[in-house]
Amino acid sequence: MMRWHTLALTLSFALTAANAQEVQIPFEKYVLDNGLTLIVHEDHKAPVVAVNVWYHVGSKNEKVGKTGFAHLFEHLMFNGSENYNDDYFKSFDRVGATGMNGTTDFDRTNYFQVVPKNALDMALWMESDRMGHLLGAIDQAKLDEQRGVVQNEKRQGENQPYGKVFDTMFQSMFPKGHPYSWLPIGSMEDLDAASLEDVHEWFKRYYGAANATIVIAGDVGPADAKARVEKFFGHIPAGPPLIREETWIPEIKGVHRVYMEDRVPQARLYKIYMMPEIGHIDSEHLDFVAGILSEGKTSRLYKRLVYDDQIASDVAAFSFPLEIAGLFGVIATALPGQDLAQVDAAIEEEVARFLAEGATEEELNRIRTTRKASFVRGLERVGGFGGKSDILAQNEVYLGDPGAYQETLTRWEEATLEDLKRVANRWMAGGHYALEVHPFQEYTTAAEDRADRSQLPDVGSPPAVDFDDFTRHRLSNGLEVIIAERHAVPVVDVRLVVNAGTAADQFGLPGTASLAMDMLDEGTKKRTALQISDELNDLGATLSAGSNLDMSAVSLNAITENLDGSLELFADVILNPSFPEQEFERLRKLQLAQIKQEKVQPFSIALRVFPRLLYGDGHAYGLPYTGTGTEESVTAMSTDDLREFHKAWFKPNNATLIVVGDTTFAEIGPRMEKLFRKWKPGEVPEKNIDFVTHKATTAVYLIDRPDSDQSIIFAGHVAPPKNNESEIAIEAMNEVLGGSFSSRINMNLREDKHWSYGARSVIVDARGQRPFLAYAPVQTDKTKESMAEIQAEISAIRGERPPTPDETARARDKKSLTLAGRWETTGAVADSIGEMVRFGLPDDHWDTYAGKVRALTDEQIEQAAEQVVVPDSLVWVVVGDRAKIEAGIRELGYGEIQLLDADGNRLGDAGP
């Protein structure tokens, strides 16, 4: 009988709803003057009314360190309001309410109940009282009480078998800071730290009328419902403007496998893939894929793992779209004694078969019928999970249209076998996350520790590291081509490096090089910016352009099979940029906005002003290190300036073409000759990178940034060019002083004093004399003391406390042993060849580098400190709250303090 009933229902639905538009939930939608959205569905089949209130706030709106607020607040909303300060369930129990609850997830919080129609006013009064009149009822006692409830809820959930899986999963799958990297229940620490003020602020921000949607479904008319809602809710403030997250779907490369143990009887596997957000058509199709894989005994995974191979007790596939991303997954529990690896392999085989073959017509029809039937069952109810009020609210909150479910129905009806195969390959063929949960083995005894813990184990000899062989060639126009073959992966990295860089701006307006390089891929004589973008996507290639201090570069990464088309596009961008006016205006606005940002960020303020103080006016290195120029220069710039930059510097005799990857010169040389043969050599300007002397005395510059929580301290002077005989010793010396986490400056200011999160020293790469800089962001009240410590460390390394044998040994190890992983990619090899080109290093530089590092003596490193470090010639730049730090800096006696603005212009000497 039951079997026949199910079949009849399926056939009836297929006949009456062949067109998805025939399945309807009629509604009226209103928006009140305070922004509250009201949706009313009239249904007189029973004398009940569902009230469903959705607030568009969930754990996604929380911040790191303040997680669990949305869920905690859901609990507090049931604890009484200003005018009904009692448990909310009590009054509803007295009127015969059913299906009353509240839930919180990542993206929304909702409160719902179904009441007899005579109790509709009471339900609306209660909901409006906690929306508009709650804060006076939330005191410390209630907060402490519900905090304890939530924490016990968390403990209870985590105390269940596999109870910590999803916390581990979301933290691992989503990057730190992603709104889905924590669960709605939050962390114990954040719940403990939640203050009464925090809770009140949360309510004020997210529980305004304009952030809420009310659905009333049942035995009431639209006009009547609207009048009641205006009566009870019309006075409630809209609330503040809110920030909404855009779609953010992280990419998983390869298989990210995590192994955990739990007190569980069976091993379980979670295989999770990223998927798109709610409303995306791929989400609808992936839901079909999940059903085909695991729903029903004849489904692919169930039949294979549970029925045929009998290696799993259960298996389920699911799609879980959220508002800005989603997860698609397979969960399988191995039978006791079965190997989880075998379960994993079987799932992989079935998934691979689906990706290759797709679904059958029978499978598609089956899952389509299942989904439509489930939807129809939901239409029987006005409230509760999946009922009509829930459907209307969800579609309004997430998609902005209560009737958007119609689009889902249409997509179900129109889904094809090709759609399912395509979407499965789009989202399941790449990387995924695999979490293995294994039974924890209880041990009653422990074996004797047989490891020698008096010292670290001997790591043996490091692996031999050889730099890739490369050859040099020249095209007929003089363009040098350096090629390093790598045939393991079918990719080719091609980059043109031009002797220009931001230092070339000394011949024009500051910021020209940066903007010109940004504009290269914004249009050519035969391609628009959008065409370039589309063509790159079609070719599977990436292209970028930019400048450092000395060089400008255009970089291409292409797959071998599409190399010809990729190279043609690469050459077109280099040779024929059109610098279209419309794109120029857009990018100029972006660069001006970036400059404004730089002038309010302490670190970038210092980077902007420091070069001029070291090199003076007229030197190529005296412009802001950010390369963006000034507001005045960029405002005055025109496309003619960009064309002049390109014309002056982009010449084959001023450039080098570096090729690394799956090709040979015999293959790529003729292609390059054909593409670049019309590119003619010519004269190139000579940048002024003349020698500058150290300052005769120390100099102190202060940039006032009122109310700064920290001061950023820079101290430095010029150092020898990169290409010098002592360079390797200089690098090792800086490693000891401030070049790493364990360096002296960082250990002093961070680990010993706790005044800074991190402090470093760096010798900035350059063809000419380079900046040697020590820098530290420090708490404001320790500015003077931090400057004194930096001065002391810089002085000591070339004086009373030269590098110790242990420090130099660590520096040698780090500089040499990290090479094993340095050249893993074609891009990394191209970077290192680019260094050789930029600084005129010999061809065997990288082949001999490790040996030279290991051969360094303590004396050579000590001599490098004496060669580079000049403590009495330091130029200090401090960005911070002048009112709080100036007096202290003056006490140091480093010289007169000179005030600068954010552009480095002098404001006059500071007063005593």
Coordinates of N, CA and C in Angstrom, one line a residue, residues 178-307:
H178 N 39.0 34.0 7.1 CA 37.8 33.7 6.3 C 36.6 33.6 7.2
P179 N 35.5 34.2 6.9 CA 34.3 34.1 7.8 C 33.8 32.7 8.1
Y180 N 34.2 31.7 7.3 CA 33.8 30.4 7.6 C 34.9 29.5 8.3
S181 N 36.0 30.1 8.7 CA 37.1 29.4 9.3 C 36.8 29.0 10.8
W182 N 35.6 29.4 11.3 CA 35.2 29.0 12.6 C 33.7 28.6 12.6
L183 N 33.3 27.8 13.5 CA 31.9 27.4 13.6 C 31.1 28.4 14.3
P184 N 29.8 28.3 14.1 CA 28.9 29.3 14.7 C 28.9 29.2 16.2
I185 N 29.2 28.1 16.8 CA 29.2 28.0 18.3 C 30.4 28.8 18.9
G186 N 31.5 29.1 18.1 CA 32.6 29.8 18.6 C 33.6 29.0 19.4
S187 N 34.5 29.7 20.0 CA 35.5 29.1 20.8 C 35.3 29.4 22.3
M188 N 35.8 28.5 23.2 CA 35.6 28.7 24.6 C 36.3 30.0 25.0
E189 N 37.4 30.3 24.5 CA 38.2 31.5 24.9 C 37.4 32.8 24.5
D190 N 36.8 32.8 23.3 CA 36.1 34.0 22.9 C 34.8 34.1 23.7
L191 N 34.1 33.0 24.0 CA 32.9 33.1 24.8 C 33.2 33.6 26.2
D192 N 34.3 33.1 26.8 CA 34.8 33.6 28.1 C 35.0 35.1 28.1
A193 N 35.6 35.6 27.0 CA 36.0 37.0 26.9 C 34.8 38.0 26.5
A194 N 33.7 37.4 26.1 CA 32.6 38.3 25.7 C 32.1 39.1 26.9
S195 N 32.0 40.4 26.7 CA 31.6 41.3 27.7 C 30.1 41.7 27.5
L196 N 29.5 42.3 28.5 CA 28.2 42.8 28.4 C 28.1 43.9 27.3
E197 N 29.2 44.7 27.2 CA 29.2 45.8 26.2 C 29.3 45.2 24.8
D198 N 30.1 44.1 24.7 CA 30.2 43.4 23.4 C 28.8 42.9 22.9
V199 N 28.1 42.3 23.8 CA 26.8 41.8 23.5 C 25.8 42.9 23.1
H200 N 25.8 44.0 23.8 CA 25.0 45.1 23.5 C 25.3 45.7 22.2
E201 N 26.6 45.8 21.9 CA 27.0 46.4 20.6 C 26.6 45.4 19.4
W202 N 26.7 44.2 19.7 CA 26.2 43.2 18.6 C 24.7 43.4 18.3
F203 N 23.9 43.5 19.3 CA 22.5 43.7 19.1 C 22.3 45.0 18.4
K204 N 22.9 46.1 18.8 CA 22.7 47.4 18.1 C 23.1 47.4 16.6
R205 N 24.1 46.6 16.3 CA 24.6 46.6 15.0 C 23.7 45.7 14.1
Y206 N 23.3 44.6 14.5 CA 22.8 43.6 13.6 C 21.3 43.3 13.8
Y207 N 20.7 43.8 14.8 CA 19.3 43.4 15.1 C 18.3 44.6 14.8
G208 N 18.7 45.5 13.9 CA 17.8 46.5 13.5 C 16.7 46.0 12.5
A209 N 15.7 46.8 12.4 CA 14.6 46.4 11.5 C 15.0 46.2 10.1
A210 N 15.9 47.0 9.6 CA 16.3 46.9 8.2 C 17.1 45.6 7.9
N211 N 17.6 44.9 8.9 CA 18.3 43.7 8.7 C 17.5 42.5 9.0
A212 N 16.2 42.7 9.0 CA 15.3 41.6 9.4 C 14.2 41.4 8.3
T213 N 13.8 40.1 8.2 CA 12.7 39.7 7.3 C 11.7 38.9 8.1
I214 N 10.5 39.3 8.0 CA 9.4 38.5 8.7 C 8.5 37.9 7.7
V215 N 8.3 36.6 7.8 CA 7.4 35.9 7.0 C 6.2 35.4 7.8
I216 N 5.0 35.8 7.4 CA 3.8 35.3 8.1 C 3.0 34.5 7.1
A217 N 2.8 33.2 7.4 CA 2.2 32.3 6.5 C 1.1 31.6 7.2
G218 N -0.1 31.6 6.6 CA -1.2 30.8 7.2 C -2.6 31.5 7.1
D219 N -3.4 31.3 8.1 CA -4.8 31.7 8.1 C -4.9 33.2 8.4
V220 N -4.4 34.1 7.5 CA -4.5 35.5 7.6 C -4.3 36.1 6.3
G221 N -5.0 37.3 6.0 CA -4.8 37.9 4.8 C -3.6 38.9 4.7
P222 N -3.1 39.2 3.6 CA -1.9 40.1 3.5 C -2.2 41.5 4.1
A223 N -3.3 42.2 3.8 CA -3.5 43.5 4.3 C -3.6 43.5 5.8
D224 N -4.3 42.5 6.4 CA -4.5 42.3 7.8 C -3.1 42.1 8.5
A225 N -2.3 41.2 7.9 CA -1.0 41.0 8.4 C -0.1 42.2 8.4
K226 N -0.1 43.0 7.3 CA 0.7 44.2 7.2 C 0.3 45.2 8.2
A227 N -1.0 45.4 8.5 CA -1.4 46.3 9.5 C -1.0 45.9 10.9
R228 N -1.0 44.6 11.2 CA -0.5 44.2 12.5 C 1.0 44.4 12.6
V229 N 1.7 44.1 11.6 CA 3.2 44.3 11.6 C 3.6 45.7 11.8
E230 N 2.9 46.6 11.1 CA 3.2 48.0 11.2 C 2.9 48.5 12.6
K231 N 1.9 47.9 13.2 CA 1.5 48.3 14.6 C 2.6 47.9 15.6
F232 N 3.1 46.7 15.5 CA 4.0 46.2 16.4 C 5.5 46.5 16.1
F233 N 5.8 46.6 14.8 CA 7.2 46.8 14.5 C 7.6 48.1 13.9
G234 N 6.6 48.9 13.5 CA 6.8 50.2 12.8 C 7.7 51.2 13.5
H235 N 7.8 51.1 14.8 CA 8.5 52.1 15.6 C 10.0 51.7 15.8
I236 N 10.4 50.5 15.4 CA 11.7 50.0 15.7 C 12.7 50.6 14.7
P237 N 13.8 51.2 15.2 CA 14.8 51.8 14.3 C 15.4 50.8 13.3
A238 N 15.8 51.4 12.2 CA 16.3 50.5 11.1 C 17.6 49.9 11.4
G239 N 18.5 50.5 12.2 CA 19.8 50.0 12.5 C 20.8 50.7 11.6
P240 N 22.1 50.4 11.9 CA 23.2 51.1 11.1 C 23.4 50.4 9.8
P241 N 24.1 51.1 8.8 CA 24.5 50.5 7.6 C 25.5 49.3 7.9
L242 N 25.5 48.3 7.1 CA 26.2 47.1 7.4 C 27.2 46.7 6.2
I243 N 28.2 46.0 6.5 CA 29.2 45.5 5.5 C 28.8 44.1 5.2
R244 N 28.7 43.8 3.9 CA 28.4 42.4 3.4 C 29.7 41.8 2.7
E245 N 29.9 40.6 3.0 CA 31.0 39.8 2.4 C 30.6 39.4 1.0
E246 N 31.5 39.5 0.0 CA 31.3 39.0 -1.3 C 31.7 37.6 -1.4
T247 N 31.4 36.9 -2.5 CA 31.8 35.5 -2.6 C 33.3 35.3 -2.4
W248 N 33.7 34.3 -1.6 CA 35.1 34.0 -1.3 C 35.2 32.5 -1.2
I249 N 35.6 31.9 -2.3 CA 35.8 30.5 -2.4 C 37.2 30.1 -2.5
P250 N 37.8 29.6 -1.4 CA 39.2 29.3 -1.4 C 39.5 28.2 -2.3
E251 N 40.8 28.2 -2.9 CA 41.2 27.1 -3.8 C 42.0 26.1 -3.0
I252 N 41.7 24.8 -3.2 CA 42.5 23.8 -2.6 C 43.3 23.1 -3.7
K253 N 44.6 23.1 -3.5 CA 45.5 22.5 -4.5 C 46.0 21.1 -4.0
G254 N 45.8 20.1 -4.8 CA 46.2 18.8 -4.4 C 45.3 18.2 -3.3
V255 N 45.8 17.3 -2.6 CA 45.0 16.7 -1.5 C 45.6 17.1 -0.2
H256 N 44.7 17.9 0.6 CA 45.1 18.3 1.9 C 44.6 17.3 2.9
R257 N 45.5 16.4 3.4 CA 45.0 15.3 4.2 C 45.4 15.5 5.7
V258 N 44.4 15.3 6.5 CA 44.5 15.5 8.0 C 44.1 14.2 8.7
Y259 N 44.9 13.8 9.6 CA 44.7 12.6 10.4 C 44.4 12.9 11.8
M260 N 43.4 12.4 12.4 CA 43.1 12.7 13.8 C 42.6 11.4 14.4
E261 N 42.7 11.3 15.7 CA 42.2 10.2 16.5 C 41.1 10.6 17.4
D262 N 40.2 9.7 17.7 CA 39.1 10.0 18.5 C 38.6 8.7 19.2
R263 N 38.0 8.8 20.3 CA 37.5 7.6 20.9 C 36.2 7.2 20.2
V264 N 36.4 6.5 19.1 CA 35.3 6.1 18.2 C 35.6 4.6 17.9
P265 N 34.5 3.9 17.6 CA 34.7 2.5 17.3 C 35.1 2.2 15.9
Q266 N 34.8 3.1 15.0 CA 35.1 2.9 13.5 C 35.8 4.1 13.0
A267 N 36.7 3.8 12.0 CA 37.4 4.8 11.3 C 36.4 5.5 10.3
R268 N 36.6 6.8 10.1 CA 35.6 7.5 9.2 C 36.5 8.4 8.3
L269 N 36.0 8.6 7.1 CA 36.7 9.4 6.1 C 35.7 10.5 5.7
Y270 N 36.3 11.7 5.7 CA 35.6 12.9 5.2 C 36.4 13.4 4.0
K271 N 35.8 13.4 2.8 CA 36.4 13.9 1.6 C 35.6 15.1 1.2
I272 N 36.2 16.3 1.2 CA 35.4 17.6 1.1 C 36.0 18.4 -0.1
Y273 N 35.2 18.9 -0.9 CA 35.6 19.8 -2.0 C 34.9 21.1 -1.9
M274 N 35.5 22.2 -2.4 CA 34.9 23.5 -2.4 C 33.8 23.5 -3.5
M275 N 32.8 24.3 -3.2 CA 31.7 24.5 -4.2 C 31.2 25.9 -4.1
P276 N 30.4 26.3 -5.0 CA 29.9 27.7 -5.1 C 28.8 28.0 -4.0
E277 N 28.4 29.2 -4.0 CA 27.5 29.7 -3.0 C 26.0 29.4 -3.3
I278 N 25.2 29.7 -2.4 CA 23.7 29.6 -2.6 C 23.3 30.4 -3.8
G279 N 22.4 29.8 -4.6 CA 21.9 30.5 -5.8 C 22.7 30.3 -7.0
H280 N 23.9 29.8 -6.9 CA 24.7 29.5 -8.1 C 24.2 28.3 -8.8
I281 N 24.0 28.3 -10.1 CA 23.5 27.1 -10.8 C 24.3 25.9 -10.5
D282 N 25.6 26.0 -10.4 CA 26.4 24.8 -10.1 C 26.0 24.2 -8.8
S283 N 25.5 25.0 -7.8 CA 25.1 24.4 -6.5 C 23.9 23.5 -6.7
E284 N 23.0 24.0 -7.6 CA 21.8 23.1 -7.8 C 22.2 21.8 -8.5
H285 N 23.1 21.9 -9.4 CA 23.5 20.6 -10.1 C 24.3 19.7 -9.2
L286 N 25.2 20.3 -8.4 CA 26.0 19.5 -7.4 C 25.1 18.8 -6.4
D287 N 24.0 19.4 -6.1 CA 23.0 18.7 -5.2 C 22.5 17.4 -5.9
F288 N 22.3 17.5 -7.2 CA 21.9 16.3 -8.0 C 23.0 15.3 -8.0
V289 N 24.2 15.7 -8.1 CA 25.4 14.8 -8.1 C 25.5 14.1 -6.8
A290 N 25.3 14.8 -5.7 CA 25.4 14.2 -4.4 C 24.3 13.1 -4.2
G291 N 23.1 13.4 -4.7 CA 22.0 12.4 -4.6 C 22.3 11.2 -5.4
I292 N 22.8 11.4 -6.6 CA 23.1 10.2 -7.5 C 24.2 9.4 -6.9
L293 N 25.2 10.0 -6.2 CA 26.3 9.2 -5.7 C 25.9 8.4 -4.4
S294 N 24.9 8.9 -3.6 CA 24.8 8.2 -2.4 C 23.4 8.0 -1.9
E295 N 22.4 8.5 -2.5 CA 21.0 8.3 -2.0 C 20.3 7.1 -2.6
G296 N 20.0 6.2 -1.7 CA 19.3 4.9 -2.2 C 20.3 3.8 -2.3
K297 N 19.8 2.6 -2.1 CA 20.7 1.4 -2.1 C 21.4 1.2 -3.4
T298 N 20.8 1.6 -4.5 CA 21.4 1.4 -5.8 C 22.3 2.6 -6.2
S299 N 22.4 3.6 -5.3 CA 23.3 4.7 -5.7 C 24.7 4.2 -5.7
R300 N 25.6 4.9 -6.4 CA 26.9 4.4 -6.8 C 27.8 4.1 -5.6
L301 N 27.9 5.1 -4.6 CA 28.8 4.8 -3.5 C 28.2 3.8 -2.5
Y302 N 26.9 3.9 -2.3 CA 26.3 3.0 -1.3 C 26.4 1.5 -1.9
K303 N 26.1 1.3 -3.1 CA 26.2 0.0 -3.7 C 27.6 -0.5 -3.7
R304 N 28.5 0.3 -4.0 CA 29.9 -0.1 -4.1 C 30.5 -0.4 -2.7
L305 N 30.4 0.5 -1.8 CA 31.0 0.4 -0.5 C 30.3 -0.4 0.5
V306 N 29.0 -0.2 0.6 CA 28.2 -0.9 1.6 C 27.6 -2.2 1.1
Y307 N 27.1 -2.2 -0.1 CA 26.4 -3.4 -0.6 C 27.3 -4.4 -1.2

